[in-house]
mmCIF file of C-alpha atoms in Angstrom:
data_model
loop_
_atom_site.group_PDB
_atom_site.id
_atom_site.type_symbol
_atom_site.label_atom_id
_atom_site.label_comp_id
_atom_site.label_asym_id
_atom_site.label_seq_id
_atom_site.Cartn_x
_atom_site.Cartn_y
_atom_site.Cartn_z
ATOM 1 C CA MET S 5 57.740 34.299 -72.227
ATOM 2 C CA LYS S 6 59.804 31.537 -70.663
ATOM 3 C CA ARG S 7 56.920 29.129 -71.051
ATOM 4 C CA LEU S 8 56.655 29.938 -74.803
ATOM 5 C CA PHE S 9 60.392 29.507 -75.257
ATOM 6 C CA CYS S 10 60.260 26.175 -73.489
ATOM 7 C CA LEU S 11 57.212 25.105 -75.526
ATOM 8 C CA PHE S 12 58.835 26.017 -78.866
ATOM 9 C CA THR S 13 62.127 24.437 -77.868
ATOM 10 C CA LEU S 14 60.575 21.180 -76.750
ATOM 11 C CA ALA S 15 57.812 21.013 -79.446
ATOM 12 C CA PRO S 16 59.925 19.106 -81.990
ATOM 13 C CA LEU S 17 61.012 16.610 -79.302
ATOM 14 C CA LEU S 18 57.421 16.293 -78.151
ATOM 15 C CA GLY S 19 56.545 15.553 -81.776
ATOM 16 C CA ILE S 20 59.118 12.864 -81.862
ATOM 17 C CA ALA S 21 57.787 11.388 -78.643
ATOM 18 C CA VAL S 22 54.191 11.425 -79.863
ATOM 19 C CA PHE S 23 55.098 9.634 -83.059
ATOM 20 C CA TYR S 24 57.720 7.455 -81.501
ATOM 21 C CA PHE S 25 55.519 6.196 -78.740
ATOM 22 C CA SER S 26 52.264 5.877 -80.651
ATOM 23 C CA THR S 27 52.316 2.042 -80.458
ATOM 24 C CA PRO S 28 54.227 -0.519 -78.387
ATOM 25 C CA PRO S 29 57.593 -1.780 -79.770
ATOM 26 C CA THR S 30 57.755 -5.097 -81.556
ATOM 27 C CA SER S 31 61.165 -5.877 -80.023
ATOM 28 C CA PRO S 32 63.246 -4.465 -77.199
ATOM 29 C CA THR S 33 65.487 -2.543 -79.715
ATOM 30 C CA ALA S 34 62.897 -1.597 -82.307
ATOM 31 C CA ALA S 35 61.238 1.780 -82.220
ATOM 32 C CA PRO S 36 57.510 1.767 -81.852
ATOM 33 C CA LYS S 37 55.702 2.020 -85.118
ATOM 34 C CA ILE S 38 53.199 4.614 -86.190
ATOM 35 C CA ASN S 39 49.757 3.125 -86.747
ATOM 36 C CA PRO S 40 47.847 5.417 -89.104
ATOM 37 C CA GLY S 41 45.069 2.860 -89.690
ATOM 38 C CA ILE S 42 41.514 3.201 -88.623
ATOM 39 C CA PRO S 43 40.990 1.882 -85.106
ATOM 40 C CA LYS S 44 39.475 -1.586 -85.076
ATOM 41 C CA LYS S 45 35.945 -1.693 -83.655
ATOM 42 C CA PRO S 46 35.182 -4.230 -80.960
ATOM 43 C CA ALA S 47 33.582 -7.423 -82.123
ATOM 44 C CA ALA S 48 30.505 -6.702 -80.031
ATOM 45 C CA ALA S 49 30.055 -3.208 -81.473
ATOM 46 C CA VAL S 50 27.365 -2.887 -84.057
ATOM 47 C CA GLN S 51 27.425 0.266 -86.077
ATOM 48 C CA THR S 52 25.068 1.579 -88.645
ATOM 49 C CA LYS S 53 26.337 2.782 -91.982
ATOM 50 C CA ASP S 54 25.714 6.350 -90.851
ATOM 51 C CA GLN S 55 27.734 5.873 -87.649
ATOM 52 C CA GLU S 56 30.588 4.312 -89.531
ATOM 53 C CA ALA S 57 30.513 7.120 -92.119
ATOM 54 C CA GLU S 58 30.563 9.686 -89.347
ATOM 55 C CA MET S 59 33.504 7.939 -87.670
ATOM 56 C CA LEU S 60 35.418 7.899 -90.962
ATOM 57 C CA ARG S 61 34.611 11.604 -91.546
ATOM 58 C CA ARG S 62 35.936 12.541 -88.053
ATOM 59 C CA LEU S 63 39.029 10.435 -88.622
ATOM 60 C CA GLU S 64 39.665 12.244 -91.884
ATOM 61 C CA GLU S 65 39.180 15.635 -90.263
ATOM 62 C CA ARG S 66 41.583 14.703 -87.511
ATOM 63 C CA ASN S 67 44.183 13.445 -90.029
ATOM 64 C CA GLN S 68 43.785 16.601 -92.102
ATOM 65 C CA LYS S 69 44.392 18.812 -89.047
ATOM 66 C CA LEU S 70 47.414 16.710 -88.131
ATOM 67 C CA GLU S 71 48.792 17.033 -91.691
ATOM 68 C CA GLU S 72 48.291 20.817 -91.596
ATOM 69 C CA SER S 73 50.030 21.047 -88.216
ATOM 70 C CA MET S 74 52.907 18.960 -89.471
ATOM 71 C CA ALA S 75 53.300 21.141 -92.537
ATOM 72 C CA ARG S 76 53.461 24.244 -90.324
ATOM 73 C CA MET S 77 56.057 22.594 -88.150
ATOM 74 C CA ALA S 78 58.190 21.626 -91.243
ATOM 75 C CA LYS S 79 58.247 25.260 -92.410
ATOM 76 C CA ARG S 80 59.524 26.438 -89.055
ATOM 77 C CA MET S 81 62.144 23.728 -88.667
ATOM 78 C CA THR S 82 64.971 25.228 -90.716
ATOM 79 C CA PRO S 83 68.504 23.764 -90.573
ATOM 80 C CA GLU S 84 69.524 26.734 -88.475
ATOM 81 C CA ARG S 85 66.638 26.137 -86.010
ATOM 82 C CA GLN S 86 67.582 22.440 -85.874
ATOM 83 C CA GLY S 87 71.128 23.421 -85.039
ATOM 84 C CA GLN S 88 69.961 25.771 -82.264
ATOM 85 C CA LEU S 89 67.790 23.079 -80.698
ATOM 86 C CA ILE S 90 70.571 20.490 -80.831
ATOM 87 C CA ASP S 91 73.046 23.007 -79.351
ATOM 88 C CA GLN S 92 70.593 23.674 -76.503
ATOM 89 C CA LEU S 93 70.014 19.983 -75.955
ATOM 90 C CA MET S 94 73.722 19.243 -75.745
ATOM 91 C CA LYS S 95 74.282 22.247 -73.458
ATOM 92 C CA ASP S 96 71.550 21.058 -71.127
ATOM 93 C CA ARG S 97 72.893 17.505 -71.013
ATOM 94 C CA ALA S 98 76.580 18.453 -70.801
ATOM 95 C CA PRO S 99 76.856 18.530 -66.965
ATOM 96 C CA ARG S 100 75.416 15.017 -66.686
ATOM 97 C CA TYR S 101 77.506 13.627 -69.528
ATOM 98 C CA GLY S 102 80.550 15.281 -67.942
ATOM 99 C CA ALA S 103 79.882 13.787 -64.524
ATOM 100 C CA LEU S 104 79.519 10.305 -66.056
ATOM 101 C CA PHE S 105 82.695 10.682 -68.054
ATOM 102 C CA GLU S 106 84.514 11.910 -64.997
ATOM 103 C CA SER S 107 83.348 8.935 -62.942
ATOM 104 C CA TRP S 108 84.864 6.722 -65.611
ATOM 105 C CA ASN S 109 88.066 8.761 -65.824
ATOM 106 C CA LEU S 110 87.402 8.844 -69.583
ATOM 107 C CA GLU S 111 90.045 10.463 -71.742
ATOM 108 C CA SER S 112 88.901 13.804 -73.250
ATOM 109 C CA SER S 113 89.360 12.506 -76.785
ATOM 110 C CA ARG S 114 86.908 9.620 -76.144
ATOM 111 C CA ALA S 115 84.485 11.999 -74.383
ATOM 112 C CA ASP S 116 84.595 14.349 -77.336
ATOM 113 C CA GLU S 117 84.044 11.481 -79.768
ATOM 114 C CA THR S 118 81.125 10.196 -77.669
ATOM 115 C CA LEU S 119 79.492 13.643 -77.739
ATOM 116 C CA LYS S 120 80.110 13.851 -81.507
ATOM 117 C CA ILE S 121 78.198 10.591 -81.981
ATOM 118 C CA VAL S 122 75.375 11.786 -79.823
ATOM 119 C CA ARG S 123 75.172 15.121 -81.645
ATOM 120 C CA GLU S 124 75.074 13.376 -85.033
ATOM 121 C CA ARG S 125 72.322 10.996 -83.785
ATOM 122 C CA GLU S 126 70.234 13.924 -82.554
ATOM 123 C CA ALA S 127 70.778 15.782 -85.897
ATOM 124 C CA GLN S 128 69.486 12.655 -87.693
ATOM 125 C CA LYS S 129 66.399 12.502 -85.414
ATOM 126 C CA TYR S 130 65.581 16.110 -86.102
ATOM 127 C CA GLU S 131 66.069 15.566 -89.877
ATOM 128 C CA ALA S 132 63.783 12.536 -89.713
ATOM 129 C CA LEU S 133 61.177 14.569 -87.920
ATOM 130 C CA ARG S 134 61.478 17.338 -90.484
ATOM 131 C CA MET S 135 60.975 14.888 -93.288
ATOM 132 C CA LEU S 136 57.994 13.365 -91.448
ATOM 133 C CA ASN S 137 56.469 16.790 -91.091
ATOM 134 C CA GLU S 138 57.043 17.517 -94.799
ATOM 135 C CA THR S 139 55.585 14.232 -96.016
ATOM 136 C CA GLY S 140 52.825 14.096 -93.444
ATOM 137 C CA TYR S 141 51.422 11.098 -91.654
ATOM 138 C CA ALA S 142 52.051 8.906 -94.660
ATOM 139 C CA GLY S 143 55.793 9.208 -94.012
ATOM 140 C CA GLY S 144 55.512 7.385 -90.685
ATOM 141 C CA ALA S 145 57.117 4.180 -91.888
ATOM 142 C CA ALA S 146 60.151 6.009 -93.260
ATOM 143 C CA PHE S 147 60.349 8.003 -89.994
ATOM 144 C CA ASN S 148 60.393 4.849 -87.873
ATOM 145 C CA GLU S 149 62.997 3.168 -90.166
ATOM 146 C CA SER S 150 65.203 6.187 -89.874
ATOM 147 C CA LEU S 151 64.930 6.290 -86.060
ATOM 148 C CA ASP S 152 65.546 2.522 -85.803
ATOM 149 C CA PHE S 153 68.606 2.715 -88.047
ATOM 150 C CA GLU S 154 70.103 5.741 -86.280
ATOM 151 C CA LYS S 155 69.514 4.257 -82.845
ATOM 152 C CA GLU S 156 71.188 0.981 -83.814
ATOM 153 C CA PHE S 157 74.044 2.709 -85.628
ATOM 154 C CA SER S 158 74.887 5.136 -82.802
ATOM 155 C CA SER S 159 74.512 2.359 -80.237
ATOM 156 C CA ALA S 160 77.017 0.225 -82.090
ATOM 157 C CA GLN S 161 79.410 3.217 -82.433
ATOM 158 C CA LEU S 162 79.146 3.972 -78.690
ATOM 159 C CA SER S 163 79.617 0.304 -77.811
ATOM 160 C CA LEU S 164 82.827 0.146 -79.865
ATOM 161 C CA LEU S 165 84.073 3.416 -78.389
ATOM 162 C CA LEU S 166 83.110 2.957 -74.745
ATOM 163 C CA GLY S 167 82.889 -0.796 -74.361
ATOM 164 C CA GLU S 168 79.766 -2.786 -73.605
ATOM 165 C CA GLU S 169 79.253 -1.935 -69.932
ATOM 166 C CA ARG S 170 79.946 1.796 -70.268
ATOM 167 C CA SER S 171 77.743 1.916 -73.338
ATOM 168 C CA LYS S 172 74.870 0.421 -71.383
ATOM 169 C CA GLU S 173 75.417 2.833 -68.507
ATOM 170 C CA PHE S 174 75.506 5.713 -71.000
ATOM 171 C CA ALA S 175 72.279 4.495 -72.580
ATOM 172 C CA ARG S 176 70.583 4.344 -69.176
ATOM 173 C CA LEU S 177 71.605 7.956 -68.486
ATOM 174 C CA GLU S 178 70.282 9.071 -71.858
ATOM 175 C CA SER S 179 66.986 7.191 -71.311
ATOM 176 C CA GLN S 180 66.613 8.896 -67.944
ATOM 177 C CA MET S 181 67.299 12.372 -69.428
ATOM 178 C CA GLU S 182 64.814 11.680 -72.263
ATOM 179 C CA ARG S 183 62.085 10.734 -69.818
ATOM 180 C CA GLU S 184 62.780 13.913 -67.804
ATOM 181 C CA MET S 185 62.708 16.033 -71.007
ATOM 182 C CA GLN S 186 59.397 14.519 -72.069
ATOM 183 C CA ALA S 187 57.886 15.186 -68.648
ATOM 184 C CA THR S 188 59.102 18.793 -68.855
ATOM 185 C CA ALA S 189 57.587 19.109 -72.286
ATOM 186 C CA MET S 190 54.238 17.709 -71.128
ATOM 187 C CA LYS S 191 54.203 20.244 -68.196
ATOM 188 C CA ALA S 192 54.980 23.056 -70.594
ATOM 189 C CA VAL S 193 52.193 22.000 -72.953
ATOM 190 C CA SER S 194 49.740 21.721 -70.052
ATOM 191 C CA ALA S 195 50.767 25.091 -68.722
ATOM 192 C CA ALA S 196 50.379 26.688 -72.156
ATOM 193 C CA ALA S 197 46.935 25.149 -72.512
ATOM 194 C CA ASP S 198 45.843 26.644 -69.148
#
């Protein structure tokens, strides 16, 4: 039961990770872009028309399954569910945020404002994912634009609120927590598949 809860709790974030990391970034601050195109065949590869048609058919099947999966996810991702997931995320991260704020002797009003910015950013991520799931794979460009904008906007807000150095330290902590969460999600998916 705990595995299922973990899987359903982390599934939207895993979805973000899958789409977010589907291709390498074009710049250090840009989010990786979704590449829905047909994979390029190597120059040395020679394919018959039948092989190429089969490859295109399989690609279409895969894309159709992905679209169906995304539509199912969109139906389950209600605003209430999004709120629950964000609440859980913030609750899980609170001790580490608190320890960092304490090490800085950060005033409680600034700590609260920082967490408000983080919460709003996470809400925007979930909304972008919900929209991607509703529009399907074709919504990848809008999804990436939304993530890029929200990341830059919240980063600028945090930099103004915390200062440049603290903002960078905060970003490093969040990156570390994100990597840990993705590893946990991958373990949960692997365990559920077994």
